[in-house]
mmCIF file of C-alpha atoms in Angstrom:
data_model
loop_
_atom_site.group_PDB
_atom_site.id
_atom_site.type_symbol
_atom_site.label_atom_id
_atom_site.label_comp_id
_atom_site.label_asym_id
_atom_site.label_seq_id
_atom_site.Cartn_x
_atom_site.Cartn_y
_atom_site.Cartn_z
ATOM 1 C CA LEU A 1 0.023 0.124 -0.077
ATOM 2 C CA LEU A 2 3.203 2.292 -0.288
ATOM 3 C CA LEU A 3 1.416 3.407 -3.407
ATOM 4 C CA LEU A 4 -0.995 5.025 -1.403
ATOM 5 C CA CYS A 5 1.521 7.246 0.335
ATOM 6 C CA PRO A 6 3.291 8.900 -2.194
ATOM 7 C CA MET A 7 6.371 10.658 -1.335
ATOM 8 C CA LEU A 8 5.659 13.887 -3.125
ATOM 9 C CA SER A 9 1.837 14.107 -2.195
ATOM 10 C CA VAL A 10 1.079 17.438 -1.165
ATOM 11 C CA PRO A 11 3.927 19.338 -0.240
ATOM 12 C CA ALA A 12 4.724 21.418 -3.356
ATOM 13 C CA TRP A 13 0.907 22.597 -3.215
ATOM 14 C CA ALA A 14 1.448 24.891 -0.256
ATOM 15 C CA GLN A 15 2.026 28.182 -0.024
ATOM 16 C CA GLU A 16 5.797 27.563 -0.554
ATOM 17 C CA LYS A 17 7.061 26.704 -3.608
ATOM 18 C CA LEU A 18 9.330 23.506 -3.296
ATOM 19 C CA LYS A 19 12.629 24.335 -4.635
ATOM 20 C CA PRO A 20 13.540 22.681 -7.826
ATOM 21 C CA GLY A 21 16.206 20.210 -8.276
ATOM 22 C CA LEU A 22 17.387 16.717 -6.387
ATOM 23 C CA TRP A 23 15.144 15.880 -3.320
ATOM 24 C CA GLU A 24 15.499 13.322 -0.886
ATOM 25 C CA MET A 25 12.630 11.753 0.464
ATOM 26 C CA ARG A 26 11.903 9.613 3.994
ATOM 27 C CA MET A 27 8.521 7.811 4.621
ATOM 28 C CA LYS A 28 8.139 5.883 7.609
ATOM 29 C CA SER A 29 5.250 3.751 7.348
ATOM 30 C CA ASP A 30 2.941 1.065 9.115
ATOM 31 C CA ALA A 31 3.558 -0.930 5.850
ATOM 32 C CA LEU A 32 7.387 -0.558 6.263
ATOM 33 C CA LYS A 33 7.222 -2.670 9.536
ATOM 34 C CA ASN A 34 5.843 -5.910 7.657
ATOM 35 C CA MET A 35 8.094 -5.875 4.356
ATOM 36 C CA PRO A 36 11.024 -8.096 3.719
ATOM 37 C CA LYS A 37 14.278 -7.307 3.722
ATOM 38 C CA ILE A 38 15.675 -8.074 0.614
ATOM 39 C CA PRO A 39 19.071 -9.403 0.477
ATOM 40 C CA PRO A 40 21.962 -7.247 -1.004
ATOM 41 C CA GLU A 41 22.780 -9.277 -3.591
ATOM 42 C CA GLN A 42 19.486 -9.371 -4.661
ATOM 43 C CA VAL A 43 19.195 -5.703 -4.192
ATOM 44 C CA ALA A 44 22.297 -5.201 -6.473
ATOM 45 C CA GLN A 45 20.963 -7.716 -9.448
ATOM 46 C CA MET A 46 17.727 -5.343 -9.549
ATOM 47 C CA ARG A 47 19.475 -1.986 -9.638
ATOM 48 C CA LYS A 48 21.655 -3.460 -12.597
ATOM 49 C CA MET A 49 18.407 -3.988 -14.007
ATOM 50 C CA GLY A 50 17.336 -0.781 -13.761
ATOM 51 C CA ILE A 51 15.145 -1.070 -11.077
ATOM 52 C CA GLU A 52 15.120 1.719 -8.379
ATOM 53 C CA VAL A 53 14.990 -0.038 -5.329
ATOM 54 C CA PRO A 54 15.022 2.198 -2.139
ATOM 55 C CA GLN A 55 16.918 1.935 0.744
ATOM 56 C CA ILE A 56 15.644 1.269 4.581
ATOM 57 C CA GLN A 57 17.244 3.039 6.989
ATOM 58 C CA ASP A 58 16.166 3.355 10.908
ATOM 59 C CA GLY A 59 12.935 2.070 9.759
ATOM 60 C CA SER A 60 12.145 4.673 6.954
ATOM 61 C CA MET A 61 12.289 4.540 3.426
ATOM 62 C CA VAL A 62 14.543 6.827 2.015
ATOM 63 C CA THR A 63 14.626 7.620 -1.970
ATOM 64 C CA ARG A 64 15.644 10.476 -4.066
ATOM 65 C CA ALA A 65 13.485 12.443 -6.531
ATOM 66 C CA CYS A 66 13.787 15.033 -8.969
ATOM 67 C CA ILE A 67 11.314 18.104 -8.884
ATOM 68 C CA THR A 68 11.103 20.097 -12.245
ATOM 69 C CA LYS A 69 10.913 23.939 -12.053
ATOM 70 C CA GLU A 70 6.717 23.162 -13.396
ATOM 71 C CA MET A 71 6.218 20.834 -10.708
ATOM 72 C CA ALA A 72 7.707 23.186 -8.062
ATOM 73 C CA GLU A 73 5.455 25.935 -9.525
ATOM 74 C CA SER A 74 2.249 23.715 -10.115
ATOM 75 C CA ALA A 75 -1.068 24.755 -8.108
ATOM 76 C CA GLN A 76 -2.303 21.244 -8.130
ATOM 77 C CA PRO A 77 -0.699 19.099 -5.312
ATOM 78 C CA PRO A 78 1.077 15.955 -7.430
ATOM 79 C CA GLY A 79 -0.060 12.472 -6.711
ATOM 80 C CA THR A 80 -3.272 13.332 -4.588
ATOM 81 C CA GLU A 81 -5.679 12.598 -7.914
ATOM 82 C CA MET A 82 -4.512 9.034 -8.011
ATOM 83 C CA LYS A 83 -7.384 8.318 -10.580
ATOM 84 C CA GLU A 84 -5.925 5.032 -11.927
ATOM 85 C CA MET A 85 -7.107 3.531 -8.967
ATOM 86 C CA GLY A 86 -10.552 5.771 -8.417
ATOM 87 C CA CYS A 87 -9.320 8.070 -5.874
ATOM 88 C CA GLN A 88 -9.655 12.003 -5.880
ATOM 89 C CA SER A 89 -8.510 14.976 -4.032
ATOM 90 C CA LYS A 90 -11.196 17.190 -1.890
ATOM 91 C CA ASN A 91 -11.559 19.957 0.605
ATOM 92 C CA ALA A 92 -7.975 21.130 0.145
ATOM 93 C CA GLN A 93 -6.991 23.979 2.348
ATOM 94 C CA ARG A 94 -3.922 25.934 2.874
ATOM 95 C CA SER A 95 -2.838 28.532 5.437
ATOM 96 C CA GLY A 96 0.668 29.510 5.193
ATOM 97 C CA GLY A 97 2.927 27.241 5.234
ATOM 98 C CA SER A 98 0.665 24.510 6.210
ATOM 99 C CA TYR A 99 -1.879 22.533 4.232
ATOM 100 C CA SER A 100 -4.183 19.435 4.465
ATOM 101 C CA VAL A 101 -6.399 17.487 1.835
ATOM 102 C CA ASP A 102 -8.946 15.073 2.201
ATOM 103 C CA ILE A 103 -8.596 11.678 -0.633
ATOM 104 C CA VAL A 104 -11.483 10.167 -1.233
ATOM 105 C CA CYS A 105 -11.528 6.879 -3.306
ATOM 106 C CA ASN A 106 -14.356 4.745 -4.703
ATOM 107 C CA SER A 107 -13.366 2.248 -7.446
ATOM 108 C CA ALA A 108 -13.470 -1.647 -7.233
ATOM 109 C CA THR A 109 -9.774 -1.902 -6.443
ATOM 110 C CA MET A 110 -9.967 0.919 -3.631
ATOM 111 C CA LYS A 111 -12.483 2.458 -1.073
ATOM 112 C CA GLY A 112 -11.909 4.349 1.569
ATOM 113 C CA GLU A 113 -10.853 7.855 2.695
ATOM 114 C CA GLY A 114 -7.822 9.694 3.640
ATOM 115 C CA GLN A 115 -6.016 13.058 4.831
ATOM 116 C CA ALA A 116 -2.765 14.514 4.427
ATOM 117 C CA LYS A 117 -1.637 17.181 6.309
ATOM 118 C CA GLY A 118 2.020 19.015 6.126
ATOM 119 C CA THR A 119 4.211 21.731 6.759
ATOM 120 C CA PHE A 120 7.049 23.396 4.866
ATOM 121 C CA SER A 121 9.913 24.854 6.369
ATOM 122 C CA GLY A 122 10.888 27.229 3.606
ATOM 123 C CA SER A 123 11.378 26.050 0.207
ATOM 124 C CA GLU A 124 14.028 23.382 0.845
ATOM 125 C CA SER A 125 12.072 20.877 3.772
ATOM 126 C CA PHE A 126 8.797 19.920 4.742
ATOM 127 C CA THR A 127 7.317 17.241 6.966
ATOM 128 C CA SER A 128 4.016 15.710 6.342
ATOM 129 C CA THR A 129 1.698 13.029 7.401
ATOM 130 C CA TYR A 130 -1.190 10.780 5.709
ATOM 131 C CA ASP A 131 -3.653 8.447 7.036
ATOM 132 C CA PHE A 132 -5.997 5.977 5.254
ATOM 133 C CA LYS A 133 -8.689 4.029 6.103
ATOM 134 C CA GLY A 134 -10.701 1.482 3.872
ATOM 135 C CA THR A 135 -10.189 -1.444 1.602
ATOM 136 C CA MET A 136 -7.925 -2.354 -1.406
ATOM 137 C CA HIS A 137 -8.631 -5.395 -3.423
ATOM 138 C CA GLY A 138 -11.246 -6.049 -0.840
ATOM 139 C CA GLN A 139 -8.625 -6.159 2.086
ATOM 140 C CA PRO A 140 -9.086 -3.922 5.302
ATOM 141 C CA VAL A 141 -6.428 -1.384 4.940
ATOM 142 C CA ASN A 142 -5.935 1.534 8.168
ATOM 143 C CA GLN A 143 -2.353 2.999 7.166
ATOM 144 C CA HIS A 144 -0.545 6.040 8.939
ATOM 145 C CA SER A 145 2.889 7.196 7.237
ATOM 146 C CA GLU A 146 5.197 10.391 8.145
ATOM 147 C CA GLN A 147 7.107 11.860 5.126
ATOM 148 C CA SER A 148 9.613 14.225 5.160
ATOM 149 C CA GLY A 149 11.872 16.063 2.301
ATOM 150 C CA LYS A 150 15.042 17.813 1.988
ATOM 151 C CA TRP A 151 16.322 19.526 -0.684
ATOM 152 C CA VAL A 152 19.654 18.141 -1.574
ATOM 153 C CA ALA A 153 21.446 19.835 -4.760
ATOM 154 C CA ALA A 154 20.065 22.080 -8.006
ATOM 155 C CA ASP A 155 21.197 19.466 -10.580
ATOM 156 C CA CYS A 156 19.217 16.147 -10.058
ATOM 157 C CA GLY A 157 22.167 14.088 -11.549
ATOM 158 C CA THR A 158 21.073 10.713 -13.029
ATOM 159 C CA VAL A 159 17.685 10.690 -11.037
ATOM 160 C CA LYS A 160 14.679 11.134 -13.328
ATOM 161 C CA PRO A 161 11.881 13.874 -12.760
ATOM 162 C CA ALA A 162 9.577 12.385 -10.411
ATOM 163 C CA ASN A 163 5.649 12.007 -11.606
ATOM 164 C CA GLY A 164 3.917 12.868 -8.405
ATOM 165 C CA ALA A 165 3.561 9.053 -7.702
ATOM 166 C CA ALA A 166 5.546 6.989 -4.974
ATOM 167 C CA PRO A 167 9.455 6.898 -6.065
ATOM 168 C CA GLY A 168 8.171 7.503 -4.371
ATOM 169 C CA LYS A 169 4.096 10.796 -1.954
#
């Protein structure tokens, strides 16, 4: 269910604008507690095949994401529509550097409600939380996650631009 809590979900939408460039994103989630550890040799093999494998450090998933200038200036919270899962954002509110948005899902795949809330600390860092309760593929889901992001560099290097989905909110 990590796809439900995009690391880039709503931070760009707050009053502050994200600084374009390379970002380090961290996510702590209930779902990570049950994730099996992948052996290092398997991770290396997956990376050789071009598969992005996030690092797990101190109980958090750590990824890098590239935020383009267009994404940083977007008025739409990226990743909150999740239309392919039958989800959309509602009741979006912002005040200064803080924001909240409700996520409502109603499809054969996913049903339920969630909320994302976050705060900016300038244009180079943010923190947010995401809570969702409902069903996915008929199975009950009750998820809480905490995300944070910090700007690393203006040049994204080999990291491709994020598309609003989980890399990585």
